[in-house]
Amino acid sequence: MNLLRPIGALVLALGLIAGCQRSSSRRPPSQPSYGQGYPPYGAPPQGYPQQPGYPQQQPGYPQQQPGYPQQQPGYPPAQTGSAPAPTFSVPTVPGLPVLGDPINDINIGWLQTEAGVVMGALIGALSSSAQQKVRGIPFIADPTVGEVNAFAGCDDQRMPFMAITDGLLEIQAQIAQFKATDEIFGTKKLDEFLRMLAQRQRPGQPILRPPAGFIDPVQHTDARKVARQRQLYDEQLAFVLGHELGHHHLGHTGCANGQGGSRGVTPADLGRMLSRALPVFNQPNEIAADVAGVNNLLSAGARQQGYRWTEGGAMLTLGFFASLDQLTPAAILFAFEQTHPHPLLRQPVVQQTANTWRLTGGATAFPFPGFGG
């Protein structure tokens, strides 16, 4: 695999991760060292051309976008009780159109920043012992073209890091807005997007974007749809990132020990290290990470005001890749399933874990004996 083009690491802003000292003079040795089984497959280092119909992204992180309130510091106390959260909670009547929405526009900088906000909420909801293991771990945006994955790993000095690809952020933003459109207006846009990817997406290429007018312009900017897609995007991210955090605090990677994180992993380093790492499929650890991720996202969701995250985002993400696999093997397009159990096997685990979390009022025990990592 060629090395990733060194276009610069984007370390996402984490609500509760701080104090990671970086040293530009510290160069890693030539041989990588990974925890068992979590690197993704890389892709050829091509530029990410701007696609028609979308504005050019500005360098750095964007300011708060119109239509969303400012992120509030800290997290409200957890709410007690075991009743499931409502399916969704959005305005029942249309409001003024929301223009410049970052999910509608696939604003990669905003999507990255929001991932950091979600990560901070997840870490804040972990037990103190788990928090201690993952606090200070850097979170890197991987720009590898066409790569759809998130991963936990260890650098050459056996220091932990986490990364998520721009491709996965984009896929989840597209899933969120098409699912929200379908829920509000009774359309089938998510199915249409699935068929488009199955027919036209190619490995190692930028994620396909539907043509202008794919969603009715009035529906596209509808305030109810925009509110709902924000909920879905965060909820999907919470599962994916909670899963990867689980690999670290459950000890699967073997390098998250509370001593901080990697001091200098860049996208170029990822390309160099991952080109030499062979993924090892470990189903027990993957199931354990799914369970940990669901418990983490539900606990974090219970601390939120307003809408509370449910397992719906996890089921949506897994259902999307399961459906894509039925149309064309998803592993051929994204290699996602080559490092994880098949989505159809993961969905019952997610649902049972969520049911157990609610039955116990959040006081969960591991529901799958022998899969605790």
XYZ file of C-alpha atoms in Angstrom, residues 63-309:
247
model
C -17.329 28.421 13.147
C -20.628 27.280 14.619
C -23.042 26.738 11.745
C -26.457 28.444 11.574
C -29.324 26.375 12.842
C -27.550 24.795 15.815
C -27.132 26.165 19.324
C -23.662 26.621 20.717
C -22.242 23.538 22.427
C -22.685 23.872 26.168
C -19.710 23.119 28.426
C -19.879 20.082 30.617
C -22.618 17.487 30.745
C -25.845 17.532 32.747
C -26.372 14.896 35.443
C -27.530 11.505 34.323
C -31.279 10.954 34.439
C -32.584 7.943 36.313
C -35.168 5.456 35.111
C -35.178 2.715 32.511
C -37.777 3.926 30.023
C -36.460 3.939 26.435
C -35.931 7.282 24.762
C -38.459 8.307 22.108
C -37.714 7.355 18.517
C -37.044 11.000 17.743
C -38.013 14.426 18.940
C -38.146 17.193 16.338
C -40.525 20.087 15.671
C -43.905 18.888 14.396
C -44.442 21.821 12.043
C -42.006 23.312 9.528
C -39.976 26.290 10.612
C -37.905 28.683 8.563
C -35.615 26.939 6.044
C -32.160 26.132 7.425
C -29.527 27.337 4.968
C -25.857 26.415 5.109
C -26.421 23.299 7.211
C -23.076 21.449 7.576
C -24.610 17.981 7.151
C -26.540 19.064 4.063
C -23.330 20.587 2.689
C -21.096 17.654 3.776
C -18.811 20.156 5.493
C -15.930 17.845 6.387
C -14.390 20.285 8.869
C -17.638 20.516 10.835
C -18.181 16.748 10.661
C -14.713 16.228 12.149
C -15.299 18.761 14.914
C -18.646 17.202 15.801
C -16.940 13.807 16.075
C -14.681 15.345 18.711
C -17.699 16.657 20.621
C -19.281 13.186 20.572
C -16.007 11.613 21.709
C -15.841 13.979 24.663
C -19.372 13.038 25.717
C -18.545 9.338 25.489
C -15.399 9.658 27.594
C -17.303 11.696 30.167
C -19.809 8.848 30.593
C -17.226 6.096 31.150
C -16.382 4.735 34.574
C -13.494 6.467 36.297
C -11.177 3.506 35.681
C -12.017 3.387 31.966
C -11.671 7.168 31.702
C -8.227 6.954 33.187
C -7.122 4.532 30.481
C -8.303 6.604 27.525
C -7.851 10.180 28.721
C -5.318 12.058 26.631
C -5.432 9.710 23.628
C -5.208 11.762 20.408
C -8.007 11.481 17.873
C -6.908 11.837 14.255
C -8.857 12.512 11.051
C -7.604 10.220 8.289
C -8.098 11.707 4.790
C -7.358 8.495 2.868
C -9.536 8.662 -0.225
C -12.419 6.200 -0.254
C -11.533 4.636 3.098
C -14.534 4.055 5.359
C -13.425 2.995 8.838
C -12.603 3.993 12.399
C -9.895 2.364 14.425
C -7.993 2.176 17.694
C -4.293 1.436 17.546
C -0.856 1.815 19.040
C 2.006 3.736 17.482
C 5.623 2.602 17.165
C 6.289 3.477 20.799
C 3.242 1.476 21.949
C 1.321 4.678 22.665
C -2.426 4.641 21.938
C -4.316 6.715 19.403
C -7.704 6.711 17.692
C -8.607 7.719 14.163
C -11.649 8.034 11.951
C -11.657 8.479 8.201
C -13.249 11.371 6.391
C -14.987 8.761 4.244
C -16.824 7.288 7.224
C -17.827 10.742 8.452
C -19.215 11.514 5.003
C -21.077 8.200 4.707
C -22.675 8.720 8.114
C -23.693 12.276 7.236
C -25.324 11.022 4.030
C -27.106 8.199 5.869
C -28.360 10.690 8.476
C -29.813 13.175 6.017
C -31.459 10.578 3.766
C -32.926 8.672 6.713
C -34.224 11.923 8.193
C -35.807 12.832 4.863
C -37.484 9.417 4.675
C -38.832 9.690 8.227
C -40.250 13.192 7.808
C -41.548 12.992 4.247
C -42.106 9.263 3.580
C -39.528 9.108 0.788
C -37.054 6.320 -0.079
C -33.884 8.353 -0.419
C -31.719 6.067 1.700
C -32.618 3.111 -0.531
C -31.806 5.186 -3.615
C -28.432 6.161 -2.147
C -27.691 2.506 -1.392
C -28.416 1.498 -4.971
C -26.263 4.331 -6.295
C -23.274 3.225 -4.203
C -23.754 -0.426 -5.152
C -23.815 0.400 -8.830
C -21.237 3.174 -9.115
C -18.897 3.354 -6.102
C -15.388 2.065 -6.778
C -12.702 1.131 -4.217
C -10.201 3.852 -3.454
C -12.354 6.567 -5.000
C -14.058 9.556 -3.329
C -17.441 8.708 -1.814
C -20.110 9.299 -4.426
C -22.477 12.175 -3.834
C -25.971 12.279 -5.315
C -26.659 14.894 -7.984
C -28.179 18.268 -7.238
C -31.914 17.951 -6.655
C -31.655 14.404 -5.288
C -33.694 15.696 -2.343
C -36.452 18.191 -3.019
C -34.937 21.622 -2.190
C -37.759 22.500 0.192
C -37.410 19.186 2.030
C -33.619 19.510 2.014
C -33.694 22.675 4.129
C -36.754 21.801 6.212
C -36.028 22.564 9.880
C -37.554 19.268 11.068
C -35.365 17.233 8.727
C -32.246 19.218 9.663
C -32.895 18.696 13.389
C -33.472 14.980 12.917
C -30.354 14.410 10.813
C -28.230 16.029 13.512
C -29.617 13.528 16.033
C -28.949 10.600 13.713
C -25.423 11.712 12.830
C -24.389 12.056 16.473
C -26.080 8.780 17.379
C -24.244 6.876 14.649
C -20.930 8.406 15.660
C -21.541 7.565 19.306
C -21.764 3.863 18.474
C -18.765 3.782 16.143
C -16.519 5.774 18.472
C -17.796 4.011 21.589
C -16.871 0.706 19.939
C -13.317 1.882 19.224
C -12.904 3.394 22.692
C -13.973 0.000 24.010
C -11.021 -1.672 22.303
C -8.730 0.599 24.294
C -10.337 0.550 27.751
C -11.134 -3.186 27.559
C -7.428 -3.844 26.999
C -7.683 -5.237 23.459
C -4.971 -2.980 22.056
C -2.741 -3.420 25.089
C -1.361 0.118 24.973
C -4.032 2.241 26.714
C -2.712 2.308 30.270
C -3.454 5.816 31.462
C -0.063 7.184 30.456
C -1.445 9.432 27.746
C -1.358 8.907 24.025
C 0.734 9.082 20.916
C 2.830 12.229 20.619
C 3.008 12.527 16.856
C 0.851 10.298 14.650
C -0.050 11.999 11.376
C -1.978 10.697 8.357
C 1.404 10.020 6.720
C 2.433 7.938 9.742
C -0.849 6.019 9.526
C -0.150 5.147 5.909
C 3.359 3.968 6.726
C 2.301 1.913 9.738
C -0.868 0.432 8.309
C 0.874 -0.635 5.115
C 2.899 -3.073 7.250
C 0.127 -4.216 9.599
C -1.965 -7.280 8.860
C -5.505 -7.112 10.261
C -6.394 -9.991 12.555
C -10.073 -10.801 12.872
C -11.015 -11.375 16.506
C -14.750 -11.889 16.863
C -14.912 -12.118 20.696
C -13.138 -8.777 21.064
C -15.295 -7.175 18.389
C -18.474 -8.313 20.140
C -17.121 -7.087 23.474
C -16.375 -3.704 21.913
C -19.900 -3.542 20.481
C -21.361 -4.189 23.928
C -19.083 -1.607 25.529
C -19.913 0.895 22.804
C -23.682 0.505 23.235
C -23.481 0.816 27.016
C -21.249 3.872 26.622
C -23.492 5.652 24.114
C -26.654 5.012 26.143
C -24.976 6.229 29.326
C -23.722 9.337 27.526
C -27.147 9.868 25.981
C -28.811 9.732 29.393
C -26.684 12.722 30.440
C -27.973 14.919 27.618
C -30.750 17.448 27.746
C -33.430 17.062 25.108
C -32.858 14.188 22.732
C -31.024 11.209 24.239
C -28.992 8.849 22.108
